[in-house]
Structures are given as structure tokens and as C-alpha cells.
XYZ file of C-alpha atoms in Angstrom:
592
model
C -23.640 -0.406 -8.934
C -20.530 -2.124 -7.564
C -20.505 -3.795 -4.168
C -17.778 -4.852 -1.744
C -17.494 -7.605 0.838
C -14.492 -7.595 3.167
C -12.491 -10.839 2.756
C -12.426 -11.549 6.489
C -12.076 -15.303 6.059
C -9.015 -14.953 3.864
C -7.459 -12.421 6.236
C -8.024 -14.780 9.145
C -6.410 -17.593 7.170
C -3.289 -15.502 6.540
C -3.063 -14.194 10.096
C -3.619 -17.486 11.869
C -2.949 -20.369 9.475
C -0.020 -18.883 7.589
C 1.558 -16.371 10.006
C 0.403 -17.975 13.252
C 0.235 -14.556 14.894
C -1.131 -15.590 18.283
C 1.713 -18.100 18.712
C 4.543 -15.642 18.116
C 6.792 -13.993 20.692
C 6.041 -10.428 19.580
C 4.579 -8.342 22.448
C 0.849 -7.870 21.928
C 0.494 -10.804 19.547
C -0.730 -13.073 22.332
C -3.958 -11.032 22.280
C -4.499 -11.675 18.574
C -6.449 -14.888 18.960
C -8.962 -15.901 16.321
C -11.986 -14.599 18.213
C -10.461 -11.176 18.873
C -9.190 -10.634 15.344
C -12.477 -11.920 13.921
C -14.440 -9.388 15.976
C -12.233 -6.503 14.805
C -12.246 -7.591 11.175
C -15.981 -8.242 11.041
C -16.751 -4.794 12.450
C -14.251 -3.149 10.085
C -15.856 -5.055 7.218
C -19.278 -3.680 8.134
C -17.958 -0.117 8.203
C -16.316 -0.712 4.830
C -19.323 -2.205 3.070
C -22.150 -0.289 4.760
C -20.634 3.157 5.345
C -17.652 3.721 3.050
C -18.438 1.749 -0.109
C -21.788 3.477 -0.808
C -19.919 6.809 -0.810
C -17.245 5.667 -3.255
C -19.198 6.516 -6.409
C -20.488 9.720 -4.780
C -16.938 10.864 -4.144
C -15.974 10.052 -7.720
C -18.906 11.897 -9.306
C -19.133 14.943 -7.026
C -15.511 15.341 -5.975
C -14.184 18.099 -3.736
C -14.858 21.811 -4.142
C -12.910 24.866 -2.998
C -15.071 27.640 -1.532
C -13.580 30.758 0.065
C -10.393 28.962 1.028
C -12.166 25.892 2.422
C -12.356 22.519 0.713
C -15.733 20.808 0.897
C -15.531 17.028 0.728
C -18.234 15.036 -1.100
C -21.681 14.569 0.488
C -21.629 11.960 3.233
C -17.857 12.016 3.788
C -18.064 14.153 6.918
C -20.650 11.926 8.609
C -18.712 8.809 7.602
C -15.510 10.309 8.998
C -17.249 11.045 12.312
C -18.462 7.438 12.497
C -14.999 6.066 11.786
C -13.550 8.293 14.514
C -16.288 7.327 17.001
C -15.285 3.705 16.500
C -11.676 4.466 17.406
C -10.376 3.250 14.051
C -7.786 6.033 13.492
C -5.936 5.070 16.672
C -6.200 1.302 16.378
C -2.453 0.644 16.602
C -1.334 3.988 18.046
C 0.479 4.597 21.344
C -1.883 4.074 24.322
C -0.044 6.858 26.188
C -1.704 9.320 23.831
C -5.076 7.606 23.489
C -4.348 4.854 20.990
C -5.394 1.230 21.416
C -1.909 -0.220 20.932
C -3.084 -3.112 18.750
C -0.323 -4.573 16.535
C 0.310 -2.941 13.173
C -0.509 -6.153 11.314
C -4.173 -5.911 12.324
C -4.262 -2.185 11.554
C -2.962 -3.089 8.086
C -5.731 -5.635 7.534
C -8.349 -3.049 8.477
C -6.689 -0.523 6.174
C -7.140 -2.900 3.255
C -10.895 -3.062 3.794
C -11.273 0.702 4.059
C -9.069 1.288 1.006
C -10.959 -1.249 -1.104
C -14.305 0.232 -0.111
C -13.354 3.878 -0.614
C -9.740 4.616 -1.445
C -10.214 8.396 -1.619
C -11.720 8.488 1.872
C -9.045 6.275 3.391
C -6.231 8.515 2.129
C -7.275 11.133 4.711
C -6.857 8.565 7.483
C -3.685 7.065 6.067
C -1.743 10.312 5.916
C -2.813 11.226 9.434
C -1.534 7.876 10.654
C 1.798 8.472 8.953
C 2.102 11.918 10.513
C 1.299 10.429 13.923
C 4.078 7.878 13.457
C 6.625 10.550 12.503
C 5.703 12.756 15.471
C 5.695 9.796 17.857
C 9.234 8.794 16.823
C 10.922 12.177 16.389
C 9.040 14.828 18.408
C 9.769 16.215 21.864
C 7.549 15.188 24.766
C 5.844 18.566 24.675
C 5.131 18.265 20.948
C 3.721 14.778 21.419
C 1.457 15.945 24.226
C 0.238 18.868 22.118
C -0.490 17.119 18.840
C -0.835 13.354 19.229
C -3.980 12.926 21.375
C -6.317 14.739 18.978
C -4.652 13.331 15.879
C -5.109 9.822 17.255
C -8.822 10.433 17.909
C -9.174 11.915 14.435
C -10.264 15.330 15.702
C -7.187 16.652 13.910
C -5.723 15.236 10.717
C -2.200 15.272 9.286
C -0.470 15.747 5.950
C 2.930 15.286 4.344
C 4.387 18.242 2.381
C 7.369 17.394 0.178
C 6.796 18.219 -3.472
C 7.211 21.714 -4.927
C 6.280 22.961 -8.418
C 9.883 22.697 -9.656
C 10.919 19.510 -7.832
C 9.340 16.174 -7.154
C 11.667 13.274 -6.459
C 14.781 15.488 -6.351
C 14.162 17.181 -3.009
C 17.633 18.701 -3.078
C 16.093 21.401 -5.306
C 13.654 22.455 -2.580
C 13.167 26.203 -2.028
C 10.752 26.429 0.917
C 12.479 28.314 3.748
C 12.197 28.175 7.519
C 13.585 31.280 9.273
C 14.430 30.804 12.985
C 12.683 33.338 15.246
C 14.851 33.028 18.347
C 12.013 31.657 20.482
C 12.199 28.070 19.238
C 9.754 28.659 16.385
C 10.362 29.172 12.674
C 8.669 31.189 9.954
C 7.927 28.833 7.065
C 7.413 30.280 3.589
C 7.032 28.543 0.234
C 4.647 26.545 -1.912
C 3.953 22.805 -1.886
C 1.929 20.860 -4.447
C 0.156 17.496 -4.637
C -0.743 17.651 -0.933
C -3.413 15.021 -0.256
C -5.915 16.270 2.302
C -4.093 19.600 2.543
C -7.437 21.246 3.220
C -10.805 19.637 4.019
C -13.875 20.000 6.221
C -13.571 16.692 8.078
C -11.421 17.745 11.046
C -11.081 20.755 13.347
C -7.378 21.225 12.632
C -4.802 19.978 10.125
C -1.239 19.302 11.236
C 1.071 19.726 8.266
C 4.523 18.161 8.257
C 6.557 20.394 5.961
C 10.050 19.954 4.557
C 11.962 23.246 4.370
C 15.454 24.701 4.452
C 16.926 26.629 7.359
C 19.077 29.426 5.868
C 22.793 28.767 6.201
C 22.382 24.994 6.281
C 24.196 22.511 4.042
C 23.433 22.434 0.335
C 21.363 19.674 -1.203
C 19.322 17.100 0.630
C 21.543 17.329 3.729
C 20.203 20.830 4.393
C 16.520 19.867 4.622
C 14.622 19.996 7.934
C 11.094 18.932 8.906
C 8.559 21.180 10.622
C 5.182 20.834 12.294
C 2.955 23.581 10.879
C -0.637 23.532 12.203
C -3.504 25.067 10.258
C -4.684 26.675 13.490
C -2.313 27.553 16.297
C -2.746 25.494 19.456
C -3.059 27.326 22.774
C -1.378 26.140 25.973
C -4.656 24.617 27.179
C -5.040 22.632 23.928
C -7.734 24.861 22.458
C -7.430 26.274 18.964
C -6.116 29.773 18.463
C -5.542 32.014 15.476
C -5.314 30.822 11.890
C -1.698 30.146 10.892
C -0.124 31.519 7.721
C -1.053 28.515 5.616
C -3.719 28.437 2.927
C -4.849 26.378 -0.033
C -4.269 27.993 -3.417
C -6.202 25.487 -5.511
C -7.206 21.852 -5.749
C -6.152 19.657 -8.646
C -8.530 18.141 -11.199
C -7.376 14.548 -11.387
C -7.892 11.388 -13.397
C -9.265 9.643 -10.313
C -9.357 9.767 -6.519
C -11.821 12.629 -6.832
C -13.078 12.307 -3.270
C -9.678 13.245 -1.864
C -8.563 16.859 -2.106
C -5.139 17.205 -3.725
C -4.061 20.729 -2.847
C -1.597 23.443 -3.717
C -0.518 24.748 -0.294
C 0.893 28.231 0.286
C 2.984 28.939 3.387
C 3.383 32.656 4.137
C 5.455 33.194 7.273
C 3.575 30.344 8.914
C 4.664 29.404 12.414
C 6.419 26.048 12.429
C 8.075 23.854 15.024
C 11.187 21.832 14.233
C 10.469 18.085 14.248
C 13.643 16.194 15.111
C 17.054 17.708 14.427
C 18.053 20.581 12.177
C 19.053 19.408 8.677
C 17.860 15.869 9.476
C 14.412 16.258 7.994
C 14.622 13.338 5.620
C 15.316 10.971 8.488
C 12.065 12.033 10.143
C 10.111 12.189 6.907
C 11.139 8.691 5.891
C 9.424 7.366 9.020
C 6.239 8.608 7.417
C 7.146 7.866 3.807
C 8.079 4.211 4.339
C 4.808 3.572 6.149
C 2.958 5.419 3.390
C 4.643 3.271 0.730
C 3.401 0.093 2.383
C -0.080 1.608 2.581
C 0.066 2.475 -1.118
C 1.132 -1.062 -2.011
C -1.914 -2.191 -0.068
C -4.076 0.162 -2.155
C -2.827 -1.609 -5.272
C -4.212 -5.021 -4.408
C -7.194 -3.581 -2.503
C -8.502 -1.869 -5.641
C -7.745 -5.058 -7.560
C -9.812 -7.028 -5.035
C -12.957 -4.896 -5.205
C -12.708 -4.872 -9.013
C -12.232 -8.659 -8.996
C -15.209 -9.244 -6.708
C -17.482 -7.385 -9.100
C -15.972 -9.047 -12.161
C -16.735 -12.472 -10.667
C -20.342 -11.465 -10.018
C -20.695 -10.173 -13.576
C -19.082 -13.263 -15.096
C -21.581 -15.472 -13.262
C -24.513 -13.355 -14.385
C -23.700 -12.338 -17.965
C -24.973 -14.813 -20.592
C -22.865 -15.017 -23.740
C -22.166 -17.992 -25.991
C -21.929 -21.644 -25.068
C -19.288 -23.698 -23.318
C -17.172 -25.213 -26.097
C -17.518 -28.646 -24.486
C -21.303 -28.455 -24.423
C -24.047 -26.255 -23.004
C -23.789 -25.981 -19.229
C -27.203 -24.321 -18.854
C -29.354 -25.723 -21.686
C -32.477 -24.176 -20.180
C -31.035 -20.689 -20.752
C -30.468 -18.778 -23.970
C -26.687 -18.945 -23.376
C -24.165 -19.921 -20.717
C -22.701 -17.389 -18.278
C -19.334 -16.174 -19.488
C -17.525 -17.720 -16.509
C -17.628 -21.056 -18.373
C -15.177 -19.748 -21.002
C -11.479 -20.568 -20.457
C -10.215 -17.068 -21.272
C -12.553 -15.507 -18.702
C -11.408 -18.121 -16.186
C -7.789 -17.258 -17.013
C -8.416 -13.585 -16.367
C -10.247 -14.192 -13.103
C -7.560 -16.615 -11.917
C -4.879 -14.033 -12.718
C -6.772 -11.546 -10.573
C -7.594 -13.913 -7.721
C -4.087 -15.342 -7.422
C -2.551 -11.862 -7.445
C -4.948 -10.381 -4.878
C -4.606 -13.221 -2.388
C -0.841 -13.383 -2.827
C -0.551 -9.603 -2.452
C -2.617 -9.701 0.722
C -0.320 -12.336 2.201
C 2.828 -10.412 1.230
C 1.565 -7.152 2.717
C 0.479 -8.736 5.999
C 3.835 -10.525 6.217
C 5.526 -7.153 5.690
C 3.379 -5.612 8.440
C 4.309 -8.492 10.731
C 7.997 -7.796 10.048
C 7.433 -4.156 11.025
C 5.804 -5.280 14.271
C 8.787 -7.519 14.962
C 11.188 -4.663 14.213
C 9.370 -2.125 16.404
C 8.163 -4.306 19.265
C 11.250 -6.513 19.591
C 13.861 -4.095 18.240
C 14.725 -6.785 15.695
C 17.241 -5.298 13.247
C 17.017 -8.287 10.884
C 13.246 -7.869 10.578
C 13.724 -4.133 10.084
C 16.234 -4.712 7.305
C 14.031 -7.250 5.548
C 10.999 -4.924 5.800
C 13.082 -2.121 4.311
C 14.156 -4.386 1.440
C 10.562 -5.397 0.759
C 9.119 -1.862 0.910
C 9.869 -0.854 -2.725
C 8.663 -4.271 -3.890
C 5.386 -4.048 -1.991
C 4.852 -0.494 -3.201
C 6.042 -0.880 -6.788
C 5.135 -4.431 -7.754
C 1.743 -4.545 -6.053
C 0.614 -1.243 -7.545
C 1.861 -2.084 -11.055
C 0.099 -5.439 -10.977
C -2.859 -4.023 -9.065
C -3.581 -1.547 -11.843
C -3.206 -4.308 -14.431
C -5.678 -6.366 -12.434
C -8.313 -3.607 -12.343
C -7.998 -3.314 -16.125
C -8.444 -7.091 -16.444
C -11.572 -6.905 -14.253
C -12.908 -4.075 -16.416
C -12.273 -6.211 -19.507
C -14.489 -8.982 -18.144
C -17.416 -6.571 -18.492
C -16.757 -5.965 -22.171
C -18.415 -2.735 -23.326
C -20.158 -2.284 -19.980
C -16.741 -1.953 -18.340
C -16.238 1.261 -20.300
C -19.555 2.735 -19.123
C -19.321 4.791 -15.932
C -22.563 3.531 -14.350
C -21.041 0.072 -13.896
C -18.253 1.489 -11.722
C -15.315 -0.435 -13.131
C -13.741 2.675 -14.615
C -13.395 4.234 -11.170
C -11.396 1.297 -9.829
C -8.929 1.600 -12.708
C -8.695 5.391 -12.457
C -8.255 5.349 -8.684
C -5.687 2.547 -8.814
C -3.600 4.470 -11.350
C -2.325 7.040 -8.846
C -0.854 4.342 -6.621
C 1.844 3.733 -9.242
C 2.850 7.393 -9.035
C 2.557 8.895 -5.567
C 4.808 8.164 -2.588
C 7.646 7.733 -5.070
C 6.888 6.729 -8.656
C 7.449 3.041 -9.308
C 10.506 3.638 -11.460
C 12.071 5.341 -8.441
C 11.082 2.390 -6.259
C 12.910 0.074 -8.646
C 16.001 2.299 -8.632
C 15.891 2.418 -4.827
C 15.703 -1.374 -4.676
C 18.602 -1.989 -7.047
C 20.700 1.071 -6.219
C 20.379 1.086 -2.434
C 18.446 -1.755 -0.852
C 20.290 -4.703 -2.409
C 23.664 -3.512 -1.136
C 22.436 -2.300 2.260
C 24.412 -3.777 5.171
C 26.645 -5.647 2.752
C 23.744 -7.371 1.023
C 22.718 -9.072 4.271
C 18.984 -8.609 3.780
C 18.673 -9.905 0.231
C 20.714 -12.907 1.323
C 18.304 -13.362 4.223
C 15.436 -13.494 1.738
C 17.235 -16.105 -0.330
C 17.872 -18.098 2.850
C 14.174 -17.914 3.774
C 13.258 -19.397 0.413
C 15.944 -22.088 0.569
C 15.024 -23.044 4.132
C 11.333 -23.329 3.319
C 12.062 -25.558 0.330
C 14.427 -27.771 2.304
C 12.081 -28.108 5.271
C 9.192 -29.201 3.060
C 10.846 -31.120 0.234
C 9.563 -34.395 1.664
C 5.936 -33.342 1.152
C 5.023 -34.616 -2.304
C 1.862 -32.497 -2.284
C 4.033 -29.373 -2.322
C 7.050 -30.448 -4.336
C 5.999 -30.350 -7.983
C 3.317 -27.676 -7.735
C 5.013 -25.260 -5.350
C 8.592 -26.014 -4.286
C 10.097 -26.746 -7.697
C 8.689 -23.582 -9.339
C 9.759 -21.518 -6.329
C 13.293 -22.933 -6.512
C 13.525 -22.126 -10.222
C 12.255 -18.575 -9.749
C 14.611 -17.969 -6.841
C 17.546 -19.096 -8.999
C 16.480 -16.552 -11.636
C 16.460 -13.816 -8.992
C 19.900 -14.810 -7.724
C 21.242 -14.875 -11.289
C 19.957 -11.339 -11.816
C 21.686 -10.232 -8.630
C 24.944 -11.795 -9.820
C 24.601 -9.981 -13.149
C 24.234 -6.654 -11.342
C 27.328 -7.387 -9.256
C 29.403 -8.355 -12.287
C 28.179 -5.778 -14.810
C 26.858 -2.948 -12.674
C 30.335 -1.949 -11.528
C 31.542 -1.772 -15.137
C 28.559 0.254 -16.302
C 25.921 1.311 -13.735
C 23.365 1.615 -16.537
C 23.477 -2.160 -16.913
C 21.928 -2.452 -13.469
C 19.601 0.520 -13.685
C 18.191 -0.503 -17.072
C 17.042 -3.745 -15.465
C 15.762 -2.266 -12.205
C 12.041 -2.487 -12.953
C 12.452 -6.041 -14.237
C 14.285 -6.923 -11.043
C 11.575 -5.366 -8.877
C 8.923 -7.409 -10.675
C 11.052 -10.537 -10.535
C 11.483 -10.103 -6.790
C 7.761 -9.455 -6.442
C 6.973 -12.731 -8.188
C 9.420 -14.648 -5.990
C 7.888 -13.103 -2.867
C 4.385 -14.018 -4.001
C 5.661 -17.479 -4.885
C 6.967 -17.853 -1.333
C 3.644 -16.628 0.042
C 1.702 -19.111 -2.073
C 3.959 -21.971 -1.022
C 3.437 -21.039 2.633
C -0.314 -20.713 2.126
C -0.489 -24.085 0.391
C 1.324 -25.695 3.302
C -1.074 -24.064 5.768
C -4.107 -25.131 3.716
C -2.934 -28.736 3.584
C -2.352 -28.671 7.341
C -5.887 -27.405 7.912
C -7.314 -30.139 5.704
C -5.216 -32.758 7.502
C -6.610 -31.469 10.800
C -10.162 -32.056 9.592
C -11.194 -28.528 8.623
C -14.909 -28.375 7.975
C -14.711 -25.797 5.179
C -12.817 -27.999 2.750
C -13.905 -25.956 -0.258
C -12.067 -22.875 1.024
C -8.782 -24.697 1.603
C -8.947 -26.706 -1.601
C -9.642 -23.519 -3.559
C -6.660 -21.926 -1.865
C -4.375 -24.740 -3.004
C -5.749 -24.688 -6.559
C -5.310 -20.912 -6.776
C -1.743 -21.239 -5.558
C -0.984 -23.899 -8.142
C -2.285 -21.548 -10.808
C 0.024 -18.754 -9.718
C 3.043 -21.032 -9.631
C 2.261 -22.469 -13.078
C 1.041 -19.372 -14.926
C 2.557 -16.308 -13.235
C 5.795 -17.304 -11.509
C 7.539 -18.324 -14.789
C 7.646 -14.602 -15.646
C 10.940 -14.513 -13.704
C 12.724 -16.120 -16.677
C 11.455 -13.371 -18.994
C 12.618 -10.666 -16.582
C 16.030 -12.352 -16.285
C 16.429 -12.393 -20.073
C 15.658 -8.671 -20.194
C 18.140 -7.922 -17.415
C 20.864 -9.945 -19.107
C 20.437 -7.879 -22.271
C 22.039 -5.003 -20.368
C 21.745 -1.304 -21.034
C 22.673 -1.302 -24.724
C 19.150 -1.864 -26.153
C 17.748 0.697 -23.705
C 20.346 3.415 -24.318
C 20.920 2.843 -28.049
C 18.986 5.853 -29.327
C 20.196 9.411 -29.030
C 17.690 11.661 -27.298
C 16.961 13.449 -30.572
C 15.815 10.189 -32.180
C 12.912 9.482 -29.839
């Protein structure tokens, strides 16, 4: 059976050696000293490995069942959920005014990685509740906050996000769900939503649905969409639960993976709803939740890759097959372990360098969100917005690839369910699809994010790269292995941007045909920047006399691998982009 160990040491390295969190001017970061963050991460790691991970295979094999309108989660999920709530984990970074602990989002993100790696299906319940809490906290009235937030933050109540309908997914302008005003400040919500994660379950006492719907007479298209709070059970004035609302689950989907999370068809039949935010401004409120969810999904990509990698390393050290081509490494055994073979090493290094780079990128993104929210820093907000489709799209694309590579290390055993590697690949697959399929993320990046605020934020990223290279070009330990490859990759990314500017105006398809390549190119440059920063931090720790030299030296060697073997992919992506739309659009639809 698979196992999981939370990478607390690596998280600490990123938080303190690379990001220097306790030295920053962000309110609340002064409390994030090494001892405090270590205590939180160690406890989260224990929950992940001892409580959540043992239930991962159970959730996959048993799944969820629908009985008389109630979804039953897999055995053990309810007790595990109660333990997570008792520990205060759902409200780790939430507003203290409503019972949260107010800890910075960056530490909440680190904890989320551990829970997602240990049991992705379980963590989805928590993740969507957190997103709903964020949307209510930003857009709700004081009365709505007082009614819903305290029990959502404790985990007594959970939350969902209801966008998709049977006839429309990404194109929400086609939405049909209606919300009829009742004259007393409430609305009657009617319609059907699909693909609703955690839409019904037996973990919490109430479920607070956030539902996109149209108010009759509003503008056509996406500008006429509003967002509503629709509780499963009505909430009385004293906070107790009242009658069942007009919302029910029609069915639960049978999925490729993520079996432990209930994906529901939700029916709204004159359900009482409360407007969240302004009329016809629902997307503004929903995007508060969606952008956070997209970062969480990007995290799922490398988290599944990490647990798969951990088990692949253990297998590669244990499985005996063949001999080292340079001579037997274990002559007293019948064969050498497969980790001696260069192609296995290549695969494991691909996985390791991606996972550690992805972790650094995601925590940097979370730090930017903290800076944006806690300091009202518009530059940090803009850069976080630019990075969101990259974190979501690139990390989930590569995360799935990494789980497949880990499965391959097992050979035939990787294809056998009892070894557990199949589940990591099947669970990771959804991350490329939900919260906006990755093709849409690429289109969003190229079509909207690059030009946002006159291109200020992509230029800020280029400046970050240039500044880092210039500041460290005198360090010969970094120059050849890190700075030169980063400079070359950054030039490729800038050349792609120039191509879009020159050709995209002539034919928009020239830009859109290269959007996924650009997203991956930008992902590689971002990971290249992360690895250069981590290498600098590792050298500094060694210079300061760090006792665990093996950890820091391994970090540098892993970074060199990424820069030498992965970062050059930017030149391939640039060549594809420069080929334009003609090869992509050459065939008539009838010829496919």
C-alpha cells in the first residue's frame, strides 16, 4: 500500500530560506518564525499521514453512495472530518472576527498541500468551503457574514460553488437558472446545476451553496448573472437550523477518479436564496472563489505528483532488476535495485525537480496573495492574477505527467490497483479539467492576462527575472548552472510575447493557437526563477555552516537538473508558437 510523508523540511526551506517570510513587512508574517511554522506543519503532517492517507484507498474503492436523497461518504471520512474540524484546520487563515485564526494564507496553502497529497478527494470538501467563506467574507452584508461565516469556519457547515449547467460549462452566458425576487429581500432560485463537488454529503450539518442565476429582466449574457447564497437548511434568527430548503441532489456522477468526493447533480426548485453582492455582478463575486480554487487546484497537481514520486522512489530502491551497466553495485544480491539505472534516475529527477519547483511557485503565489490582501498591494495582486492560470494549468498538466512517470517506475505493478499508483494518476487527471479546463486557462493567460493594465504585470515578471540575474551575476556558482539558462528561457518567453503582439493583431488565431505553448513556456520560466532563487538560498545556508549539508547540496543538484534538462523546453514552445495558426487550422472540420 502507498504511504505519504509530509515534506515539512522542504516547506520550511521555501518559507524561510527562499521567501524569508518572518522578515517581511506583511502584517502577520512576523509571527511566522521557524518554530511556529514548524509546529503547524508537523501537526498538519501527522494528520495527513496518520488520519487522511489511510482513507485514500478506502475512498477510491468504496466511493460515495446516494441513499434516499442523502450522500454517504466513504467509511472513516466522517470521523476524519470531525478530527480535522476539532483541530481548527478549516479556519486556519480565516477572519478572527468570525472565529478564524487569521494565520497568513501562505501557511494555509502549505497545509493544504499536505492534506491534498494524502487524500485529495477528502480535501476537496474543505477547499470548496474555504472558497465559499472567502467569497462571503468579501461580498456579503454584515448580517449575512454573521449568519453563515462562524459555522462555516468551524466546519460545522460546508460550502459549494454552483456554476455549470447541463447545456453550458465554460460559457456561462448560456445559463438558464432563474432567481425570482420575492419582495422581501429573498429570491426563489430554480434550475439544475451539474458537477457540484460536495453538493451533498453526510459530513456537515448544513451546506451553503453559492449559486449563479439570472434575475428576470436583467442584461443578456454574462452581464446578467447574479450570485446567491442558498442553504440546504434554512437558518433561523437564533442560528439554529430550520426547514429543508428547496434544493436536492438528483444523482452523483460515476467518475474516473476522485471517488471519495461526491460530484452531484443539484436541483433547485423554488429554493430560498439571498443575493450575494450586487445584482448582475455575480461573476465578480464568484471569481473571488474561483481564483482561489484555481490556485488550490494547481497545488493538487504537484501534490499528487509528490505522493506518487515518494512511492516511486521507495519502489526504485527496493525493486531488484538487472545490473548497473558500470558494474554490480550490490554483488551480494541477485540483482541491483532499479534506482541504479540512468533512465530510472532521469524519471525520478524529472519528478523531483518538478514537485519541488511547483511547491516553491505555489507558495510564492500564496505570498503574493497575502501581500495583495494584507498590504493592499496592487502590483502583487496583478502579478498573482497573471500567475493564476499558469499555476493552475501548467502545474496540473505536468503534475499528471509526473504521476504517470511515477506509475511507469513500477512497471507492470504500476498498472495493478493494489499498488495504488493508478489512483494517483486517476485523481490527478481531474485537476486538468475542473475550475476551468487548462485550454481555457491558456486562453485566459494570452487573451486577457498578458494585456491587463497595459501589460504591466508581465513586464513586472520580466523585470523580476532580469533583476535577479543582474544582482547575482557575480556569483560563479550560480552563473553557468542557473543564471545563463534562466536568461535564455526568459528571452524565449519575451520573443513569444513579441510574436503575439506583432501577429495576434493581424490574425488572433496566431496567438490563440500558441496559447498552451505559451502557458507552458511561462511555467518553465517561473520554475526556472524558483530554482535559481532556491539555489541561491541553499548556497547561503551552506556558507553559513548549515549542519544538514546533504539536504542543501541535493537541492542545488536538483535545481541544476531542472535548468539543464527541463528549462530548454522553452525553445521548443517558441518554435511552435512561431509556426502560427496555419498548421493548426489547415484542415476543414470535415477532414478530422
